[in-house]
């Protein structure tokens, strides 16, 4: 028992030392910021993602920049996949061809990285590629976007190959247990969404049926108060808002494609619980959404998960566009402004300029002291959606 206690003390001391060093090396983190002109935030975020692509030397997007280690992560197939439509959307908005060209380069990299059975995975520490259901679905979204944008059959062919793999390993109850990080999870609703996008482009009903089976499994995990079981990747009773929002996003997009009010109402119920918390609780002790929620929609967290914040803002804007309930829009805009205030715009360190961190404060429990490509992507999507509620997340 004594040795365990000493190890915990040593770990805590190491964390404190690392935090102090990060703040010394990056004094910009200590300064307070005000939200600037929106275009400045948007351009800075896009520039950071471009840097993460350039640094990869392979046209994929590096996963993160670690401020503690002063190093970039590896290129990430999953997030590069769903960053593709963000670049296509921004290219259309800005009229700058470079972003379309970058999206095409990402797509070429993804085509090369597809495994023979159609799956996608990520590189482990040993250098092996570990297949993942979720990651495969997210790459499919990007390739669907490129197919729509270019009309080139190679993208649709790759998407169908991935879809066939997903169907081949799906459980009878609609979930995916194999090739996952922690078994069947509700955020696989985003994989169901990807299968519905394949159905939309092929008309093959087996993809629709597989998606519907998964959505039914996801809905069965929802409690009466809107909280989902089997969502977390760490503490099972305290999922990050990032993963809750993944679940909601998949349900909203699937509801739209299936024209299903039942699925939409499930997403709405959960979203309303988070909205009510933000309206009623946030000013008591902490001005942001907490990083996690427990089964009673309560939290003692003193940090926010910025990825989840951006995603939740997106889902609230989507719900507002469907229901015209103004409080969803107004609170989404509040969250977007809060994220803007955490974004470092003026820095001599390009590796942190424009990126969105894992947590705020930056040493919070979700991806401490890192700039994340997925947080930055969802922040950009939220900014684009704010000014164009009709636009498609797939470009």
PDB file of N, CA and C in Angstrom, residues 238-312:
ATOM      1  N   UNK A 238     -18.564   8.166 -16.338  1.00  0.00           N
ATOM      2  CA  UNK A 238     -18.260   9.576 -16.598  1.00  0.00           C
ATOM      3  C   UNK A 238     -17.668   9.746 -17.999  1.00  0.00           C
ATOM      4  N   UNK A 239     -18.460   9.621 -19.047  1.00  0.00           N
ATOM      5  CA  UNK A 239     -17.926   9.807 -20.399  1.00  0.00           C
ATOM      6  C   UNK A 239     -17.584  11.270 -20.674  1.00  0.00           C
ATOM      7  N   UNK A 240     -16.557  11.482 -21.472  1.00  0.00           N
ATOM      8  CA  UNK A 240     -16.228  12.835 -21.921  1.00  0.00           C
ATOM      9  C   UNK A 240     -17.357  13.392 -22.792  1.00  0.00           C
ATOM     10  N   UNK A 241     -17.510  14.682 -22.765  1.00  0.00           N
ATOM     11  CA  UNK A 241     -18.488  15.320 -23.648  1.00  0.00           C
ATOM     12  C   UNK A 241     -18.160  15.058 -25.113  1.00  0.00           C
ATOM     13  N   UNK A 242     -16.893  14.856 -25.417  1.00  0.00           N
ATOM     14  CA  UNK A 242     -16.465  14.519 -26.782  1.00  0.00           C
ATOM     15  C   UNK A 242     -17.181  13.274 -27.287  1.00  0.00           C
ATOM     16  N   UNK A 243     -17.254  12.244 -26.440  1.00  0.00           N
ATOM     17  CA  UNK A 243     -17.862  10.975 -26.853  1.00  0.00           C
ATOM     18  C   UNK A 243     -19.386  11.049 -26.817  1.00  0.00           C
ATOM     19  N   UNK A 244     -19.926  11.788 -25.854  1.00  0.00           N
ATOM     20  CA  UNK A 244     -21.374  12.016 -25.837  1.00  0.00           C
ATOM     21  C   UNK A 244     -21.791  12.736 -27.111  1.00  0.00           C
ATOM     22  N   UNK A 245     -21.002  13.745 -27.483  1.00  0.00           N
ATOM     23  CA  UNK A 245     -21.325  14.527 -28.681  1.00  0.00           C
ATOM     24  C   UNK A 245     -21.165  13.708 -29.951  1.00  0.00           C
ATOM     25  N   UNK A 246     -20.162  12.833 -30.002  1.00  0.00           N
ATOM     26  CA  UNK A 246     -20.046  11.905 -31.132  1.00  0.00           C
ATOM     27  C   UNK A 246     -21.358  11.137 -31.308  1.00  0.00           C
ATOM     28  N   UNK A 247     -21.874  10.615 -30.192  1.00  0.00           N
ATOM     29  CA  UNK A 247     -23.118   9.837 -30.220  1.00  0.00           C
ATOM     30  C   UNK A 247     -24.269  10.676 -30.762  1.00  0.00           C
ATOM     31  N   UNK A 248     -24.400  11.888 -30.228  1.00  0.00           N
ATOM     32  CA  UNK A 248     -25.489  12.770 -30.663  1.00  0.00           C
ATOM     33  C   UNK A 248     -25.350  13.118 -32.140  1.00  0.00           C
ATOM     34  N   UNK A 249     -24.117  13.437 -32.562  1.00  0.00           N
ATOM     35  CA  UNK A 249     -23.897  13.802 -33.962  1.00  0.00           C
ATOM     36  C   UNK A 249     -24.316  12.672 -34.895  1.00  0.00           C
ATOM     37  N   UNK A 250     -23.904  11.459 -34.563  1.00  0.00           N
ATOM     38  CA  UNK A 250     -24.270  10.321 -35.400  1.00  0.00           C
ATOM     39  C   UNK A 250     -25.772  10.136 -35.478  1.00  0.00           C
ATOM     40  N   UNK A 251     -26.458  10.346 -34.349  1.00  0.00           N
ATOM     41  CA  UNK A 251     -27.914  10.197 -34.332  1.00  0.00           C
ATOM     42  C   UNK A 251     -28.605  11.283 -35.148  1.00  0.00           C
ATOM     43  N   UNK A 252     -28.146  12.527 -35.019  1.00  0.00           N
ATOM     44  CA  UNK A 252     -28.785  13.618 -35.765  1.00  0.00           C
ATOM     45  C   UNK A 252     -28.623  13.424 -37.266  1.00  0.00           C
ATOM     46  N   UNK A 253     -27.420  13.075 -37.696  1.00  0.00           N
ATOM     47  CA  UNK A 253     -27.201  12.883 -39.134  1.00  0.00           C
ATOM     48  C   UNK A 253     -27.956  11.661 -39.649  1.00  0.00           C
ATOM     49  N   UNK A 254     -28.008  10.600 -38.836  1.00  0.00           N
ATOM     50  CA  UNK A 254     -28.759   9.402 -39.234  1.00  0.00           C
ATOM     51  C   UNK A 254     -30.253   9.695 -39.278  1.00  0.00           C
ATOM     52  N   UNK A 255     -30.745  10.457 -38.315  1.00  0.00           N
ATOM     53  CA  UNK A 255     -32.168  10.823 -38.300  1.00  0.00           C
ATOM     54  C   UNK A 255     -32.544  11.588 -39.560  1.00  0.00           C
ATOM     55  N   UNK A 256     -31.654  12.462 -39.998  1.00  0.00           N
ATOM     56  CA  UNK A 256     -31.915  13.240 -41.202  1.00  0.00           C
ATOM     57  C   UNK A 256     -31.984  12.345 -42.435  1.00  0.00           C
ATOM     58  N   UNK A 257     -31.038  11.420 -42.553  1.00  0.00           N
ATOM     59  CA  UNK A 257     -30.991  10.545 -43.730  1.00  0.00           C
ATOM     60  C   UNK A 257     -32.139   9.540 -43.738  1.00  0.00           C
ATOM     61  N   UNK A 258     -32.574   9.116 -42.552  1.00  0.00           N
ATOM     62  CA  UNK A 258     -33.667   8.148 -42.451  1.00  0.00           C
ATOM     63  C   UNK A 258     -35.030   8.817 -42.289  1.00  0.00           C
ATOM     64  N   UNK A 259     -35.010  10.142 -42.157  1.00  0.00           N
ATOM     65  CA  UNK A 259     -36.235  10.908 -41.897  1.00  0.00           C
ATOM     66  C   UNK A 259     -36.980  10.316 -40.706  1.00  0.00           C
ATOM     67  N   UNK A 260     -36.235  10.113 -39.619  1.00  0.00           N
ATOM     68  CA  UNK A 260     -36.771   9.448 -38.433  1.00  0.00           C
ATOM     69  C   UNK A 260     -36.897  10.421 -37.262  1.00  0.00           C
ATOM     70  N   UNK A 261     -38.108  10.700 -36.852  1.00  0.00           N
ATOM     71  CA  UNK A 261     -38.319  11.558 -35.689  1.00  0.00           C
ATOM     72  C   UNK A 261     -37.909  10.845 -34.409  1.00  0.00           C
ATOM     73  N   UNK A 262     -38.063   9.532 -34.372  1.00  0.00           N
ATOM     74  CA  UNK A 262     -37.686   8.762 -33.186  1.00  0.00           C
ATOM     75  C   UNK A 262     -36.200   8.936 -32.883  1.00  0.00           C
ATOM     76  N   UNK A 263     -35.376   8.834 -33.899  1.00  0.00           N
ATOM     77  CA  UNK A 263     -33.934   8.970 -33.698  1.00  0.00           C
ATOM     78  C   UNK A 263     -33.589  10.410 -33.322  1.00  0.00           C
ATOM     79  N   UNK A 264     -34.232  11.352 -33.984  1.00  0.00           N
ATOM     80  CA  UNK A 264     -33.967  12.763 -33.672  1.00  0.00           C
ATOM     81  C   UNK A 264     -34.342  13.071 -32.228  1.00  0.00           C
ATOM     82  N   UNK A 265     -35.470  12.552 -31.762  1.00  0.00           N
ATOM     83  CA  UNK A 265     -35.920  12.834 -30.401  1.00  0.00           C
ATOM     84  C   UNK A 265     -34.943  12.273 -29.366  1.00  0.00           C
ATOM     85  N   UNK A 266     -34.304  11.162 -29.690  1.00  0.00           N
ATOM     86  CA  UNK A 266     -33.281  10.617 -28.796  1.00  0.00           C
ATOM     87  C   UNK A 266     -32.126  11.594 -28.661  1.00  0.00           C
ATOM     88  N   UNK A 267     -31.649  12.111 -29.791  1.00  0.00           N
ATOM     89  CA  UNK A 267     -30.560  13.095 -29.767  1.00  0.00           C
ATOM     90  C   UNK A 267     -31.000  14.378 -29.079  1.00  0.00           C
ATOM     91  N   UNK A 268     -32.234  14.772 -29.315  1.00  0.00           N
ATOM     92  CA  UNK A 268     -32.778  16.004 -28.722  1.00  0.00           C
ATOM     93  C   UNK A 268     -32.821  15.889 -27.201  1.00  0.00           C
ATOM     94  N   UNK A 269     -33.268  14.746 -26.696  1.00  0.00           N
ATOM     95  CA  UNK A 269     -33.397  14.550 -25.255  1.00  0.00           C
ATOM     96  C   UNK A 269     -32.049  14.749 -24.557  1.00  0.00           C
ATOM     97  N   UNK A 270     -31.014  14.124 -25.094  1.00  0.00           N
ATOM     98  CA  UNK A 270     -29.684  14.244 -24.518  1.00  0.00           C
ATOM     99  C   UNK A 270     -29.161  15.669 -24.642  1.00  0.00           C
ATOM    100  N   UNK A 271     -29.367  16.258 -25.791  1.00  0.00           N
ATOM    101  CA  UNK A 271     -28.889  17.623 -26.034  1.00  0.00           C
ATOM    102  C   UNK A 271     -29.546  18.615 -25.088  1.00  0.00           C
ATOM    103  N   UNK A 272     -30.831  18.431 -24.832  1.00  0.00           N
ATOM    104  CA  UNK A 272     -31.560  19.339 -23.941  1.00  0.00           C
ATOM    105  C   UNK A 272     -31.032  19.247 -22.515  1.00  0.00           C
ATOM    106  N   UNK A 273     -30.666  18.046 -22.077  1.00  0.00           N
ATOM    107  CA  UNK A 273     -30.098  17.883 -20.735  1.00  0.00           C
ATOM    108  C   UNK A 273     -28.800  18.678 -20.605  1.00  0.00           C
ATOM    109  N   UNK A 274     -27.949  18.590 -21.620  1.00  0.00           N
ATOM    110  CA  UNK A 274     -26.681  19.324 -21.582  1.00  0.00           C
ATOM    111  C   UNK A 274     -26.942  20.826 -21.638  1.00  0.00           C
ATOM    112  N   UNK A 275     -27.893  21.227 -22.459  1.00  0.00           N
ATOM    113  CA  UNK A 275     -28.250  22.647 -22.560  1.00  0.00           C
ATOM    114  C   UNK A 275     -28.730  23.183 -21.217  1.00  0.00           C
ATOM    115  N   UNK A 276     -29.598  22.449 -20.558  1.00  0.00           N
ATOM    116  CA  UNK A 276     -30.132  22.887 -19.264  1.00  0.00           C
ATOM    117  C   UNK A 276     -29.010  23.031 -18.231  1.00  0.00           C
ATOM    118  N   UNK A 277     -28.082  22.095 -18.253  1.00  0.00           N
ATOM    119  CA  UNK A 277     -26.950  22.193 -17.326  1.00  0.00           C
ATOM    120  C   UNK A 277     -26.166  23.470 -17.614  1.00  0.00           C
ATOM    121  N   UNK A 278     -25.893  23.713 -18.876  1.00  0.00           N
ATOM    122  CA  UNK A 278     -25.109  24.889 -19.270  1.00  0.00           C
ATOM    123  C   UNK A 278     -25.819  26.180 -18.869  1.00  0.00           C
ATOM    124  N   UNK A 279     -27.120  26.185 -18.988  1.00  0.00           N
ATOM    125  CA  UNK A 279     -27.893  27.382 -18.635  1.00  0.00           C
ATOM    126  C   UNK A 279     -27.964  27.603 -17.122  1.00  0.00           C
ATOM    127  N   UNK A 280     -28.114  26.509 -16.366  1.00  0.00           N
ATOM    128  CA  UNK A 280     -28.447  26.633 -14.951  1.00  0.00           C
ATOM    129  C   UNK A 280     -27.285  26.433 -13.988  1.00  0.00           C
ATOM    130  N   UNK A 281     -26.267  25.688 -14.425  1.00  0.00           N
ATOM    131  CA  UNK A 281     -25.201  25.318 -13.499  1.00  0.00           C
ATOM    132  C   UNK A 281     -23.876  26.022 -13.757  1.00  0.00           C
ATOM    133  N   UNK A 282     -23.650  26.442 -14.991  1.00  0.00           N
ATOM    134  CA  UNK A 282     -22.292  26.841 -15.369  1.00  0.00           C
ATOM    135  C   UNK A 282     -21.761  28.044 -14.592  1.00  0.00           C
ATOM    136  N   UNK A 283     -22.627  28.926 -14.171  1.00  0.00           N
ATOM    137  CA  UNK A 283     -22.144  30.135 -13.502  1.00  0.00           C
ATOM    138  C   UNK A 283     -21.908  29.937 -11.997  1.00  0.00           C
ATOM    139  N   UNK A 284     -22.257  28.760 -11.489  1.00  0.00           N
ATOM    140  CA  UNK A 284     -22.087  28.528 -10.056  1.00  0.00           C
ATOM    141  C   UNK A 284     -20.612  28.442  -9.665  1.00  0.00           C
ATOM    142  N   UNK A 285     -19.893  27.543 -10.321  1.00  0.00           N
ATOM    143  CA  UNK A 285     -18.484  27.366  -9.983  1.00  0.00           C
ATOM    144  C   UNK A 285     -17.564  27.417 -11.199  1.00  0.00           C
ATOM    145  N   UNK A 286     -18.104  27.130 -12.369  1.00  0.00           N
ATOM    146  CA  UNK A 286     -17.272  26.967 -13.559  1.00  0.00           C
ATOM    147  C   UNK A 286     -18.065  27.459 -14.754  1.00  0.00           C
ATOM    148  N   UNK A 287     -17.474  28.342 -15.510  1.00  0.00           N
ATOM    149  CA  UNK A 287     -18.219  29.041 -16.556  1.00  0.00           C
ATOM    150  C   UNK A 287     -18.357  28.242 -17.848  1.00  0.00           C
ATOM    151  N   UNK A 288     -17.731  27.084 -17.911  1.00  0.00           N
ATOM    152  CA  UNK A 288     -17.731  26.264 -19.127  1.00  0.00           C
ATOM    153  C   UNK A 288     -18.533  24.982 -18.903  1.00  0.00           C
ATOM    154  N   UNK A 289     -18.783  24.267 -19.976  1.00  0.00           N
ATOM    155  CA  UNK A 289     -19.293  22.902 -19.821  1.00  0.00           C
ATOM    156  C   UNK A 289     -18.207  22.050 -19.169  1.00  0.00           C
ATOM    157  N   UNK A 290     -18.555  21.150 -18.272  1.00  0.00           N
ATOM    158  CA  UNK A 290     -17.533  20.278 -17.685  1.00  0.00           C
ATOM    159  C   UNK A 290     -17.041  19.255 -18.712  1.00  0.00           C
ATOM    160  N   UNK A 291     -15.895  18.663 -18.431  1.00  0.00           N
ATOM    161  CA  UNK A 291     -15.322  17.697 -19.363  1.00  0.00           C
ATOM    162  C   UNK A 291     -16.074  16.387 -19.429  1.00  0.00           C
ATOM    163  N   UNK A 292     -16.751  16.013 -18.337  1.00  0.00           N
ATOM    164  CA  UNK A 292     -17.518  14.767 -18.289  1.00  0.00           C
ATOM    165  C   UNK A 292     -18.855  15.015 -17.598  1.00  0.00           C
ATOM    166  N   UNK A 293     -19.767  14.056 -17.790  1.00  0.00           N
ATOM    167  CA  UNK A 293     -21.041  14.055 -17.070  1.00  0.00           C
ATOM    168  C   UNK A 293     -21.278  12.669 -16.480  1.00  0.00           C
ATOM    169  N   UNK A 294     -21.863  12.634 -15.279  1.00  0.00           N
ATOM    170  CA  UNK A 294     -22.238  11.342 -14.713  1.00  0.00           C
ATOM    171  C   UNK A 294     -23.679  11.003 -15.105  1.00  0.00           C
ATOM    172  N   UNK A 295     -24.198   9.911 -14.570  1.00  0.00           N
ATOM    173  CA  UNK A 295     -25.505   9.407 -14.974  1.00  0.00           C
ATOM    174  C   UNK A 295     -26.656  10.329 -14.568  1.00  0.00           C
ATOM    175  N   UNK A 296     -26.390  11.229 -13.640  1.00  0.00           N
ATOM    176  CA  UNK A 296     -27.423  12.177 -13.213  1.00  0.00           C
ATOM    177  C   UNK A 296     -27.230  13.539 -13.875  1.00  0.00           C
ATOM    178  N   UNK A 297     -26.379  13.587 -14.889  1.00  0.00           N
ATOM    179  CA  UNK A 297     -26.058  14.831 -15.586  1.00  0.00           C
ATOM    180  C   UNK A 297     -25.482  15.865 -14.625  1.00  0.00           C
ATOM    181  N   UNK A 298     -24.578  15.394 -13.764  1.00  0.00           N
ATOM    182  CA  UNK A 298     -23.846  16.266 -12.863  1.00  0.00           C
ATOM    183  C   UNK A 298     -22.349  16.071 -13.088  1.00  0.00           C
ATOM    184  N   UNK A 299     -21.567  17.027 -12.632  1.00  0.00           N
ATOM    185  CA  UNK A 299     -20.119  16.928 -12.806  1.00  0.00           C
ATOM    186  C   UNK A 299     -19.420  17.803 -11.782  1.00  0.00           C
ATOM    187  N   UNK A 300     -18.269  17.334 -11.327  1.00  0.00           N
ATOM    188  CA  UNK A 300     -17.418  18.123 -10.438  1.00  0.00           C
ATOM    189  C   UNK A 300     -16.141  18.564 -11.152  1.00  0.00           C
ATOM    190  N   UNK A 301     -16.111  18.386 -12.458  1.00  0.00           N
ATOM    191  CA  UNK A 301     -14.904  18.729 -13.220  1.00  0.00           C
ATOM    192  C   UNK A 301     -14.631  20.229 -13.173  1.00  0.00           C
ATOM    193  N   UNK A 302     -13.349  20.562 -13.120  1.00  0.00           N
ATOM    194  CA  UNK A 302     -12.940  21.963 -13.171  1.00  0.00           C
ATOM    195  C   UNK A 302     -12.184  22.256 -14.462  1.00  0.00           C
ATOM    196  N   UNK A 303     -12.488  21.493 -15.486  1.00  0.00           N
ATOM    197  CA  UNK A 303     -11.918  21.729 -16.815  1.00  0.00           C
ATOM    198  C   UNK A 303     -12.995  21.427 -17.844  1.00  0.00           C
ATOM    199  N   UNK A 304     -12.810  21.947 -19.045  1.00  0.00           N
ATOM    200  CA  UNK A 304     -13.730  21.649 -20.134  1.00  0.00           C
ATOM    201  C   UNK A 304     -12.991  20.913 -21.236  1.00  0.00           C
ATOM    202  N   UNK A 305     -13.679  20.031 -21.926  1.00  0.00           N
ATOM    203  CA  UNK A 305     -13.138  19.309 -23.082  1.00  0.00           C
ATOM    204  C   UNK A 305     -13.519  20.120 -24.318  1.00  0.00           C
ATOM    205  N   UNK A 306     -12.545  20.812 -24.892  1.00  0.00           N
ATOM    206  CA  UNK A 306     -12.846  21.746 -25.976  1.00  0.00           C
ATOM    207  C   UNK A 306     -13.365  21.049 -27.226  1.00  0.00           C
ATOM    208  N   UNK A 307     -12.919  19.820 -27.468  1.00  0.00           N
ATOM    209  CA  UNK A 307     -13.463  19.066 -28.601  1.00  0.00           C
ATOM    210  C   UNK A 307     -14.956  18.858 -28.423  1.00  0.00           C
ATOM    211  N   UNK A 308     -15.334  18.375 -27.233  1.00  0.00           N
ATOM    212  CA  UNK A 308     -16.749  18.172 -26.948  1.00  0.00           C
ATOM    213  C   UNK A 308     -17.538  19.462 -27.038  1.00  0.00           C
ATOM    214  N   UNK A 309     -16.939  20.564 -26.569  1.00  0.00           N
ATOM    215  CA  UNK A 309     -17.624  21.853 -26.637  1.00  0.00           C
ATOM    216  C   UNK A 309     -17.973  22.215 -28.080  1.00  0.00           C
ATOM    217  N   UNK A 310     -16.972  22.090 -28.968  1.00  0.00           N
ATOM    218  CA  UNK A 310     -17.203  22.431 -30.377  1.00  0.00           C
ATOM    219  C   UNK A 310     -18.265  21.538 -30.988  1.00  0.00           C
ATOM    220  N   UNK A 311     -18.207  20.236 -30.684  1.00  0.00           N
ATOM    221  CA  UNK A 311     -19.190  19.298 -31.229  1.00  0.00           C
ATOM    222  C   UNK A 311     -20.596  19.594 -30.706  1.00  0.00           C
ATOM    223  N   UNK A 312     -20.687  19.918 -29.427  1.00  0.00           N
ATOM    224  CA  UNK A 312     -21.994  20.222 -28.847  1.00  0.00           C
ATOM    225  C   UNK A 312     -22.562  21.489 -29.465  1.00  0.00           C
TER     226      UNK A 312
END
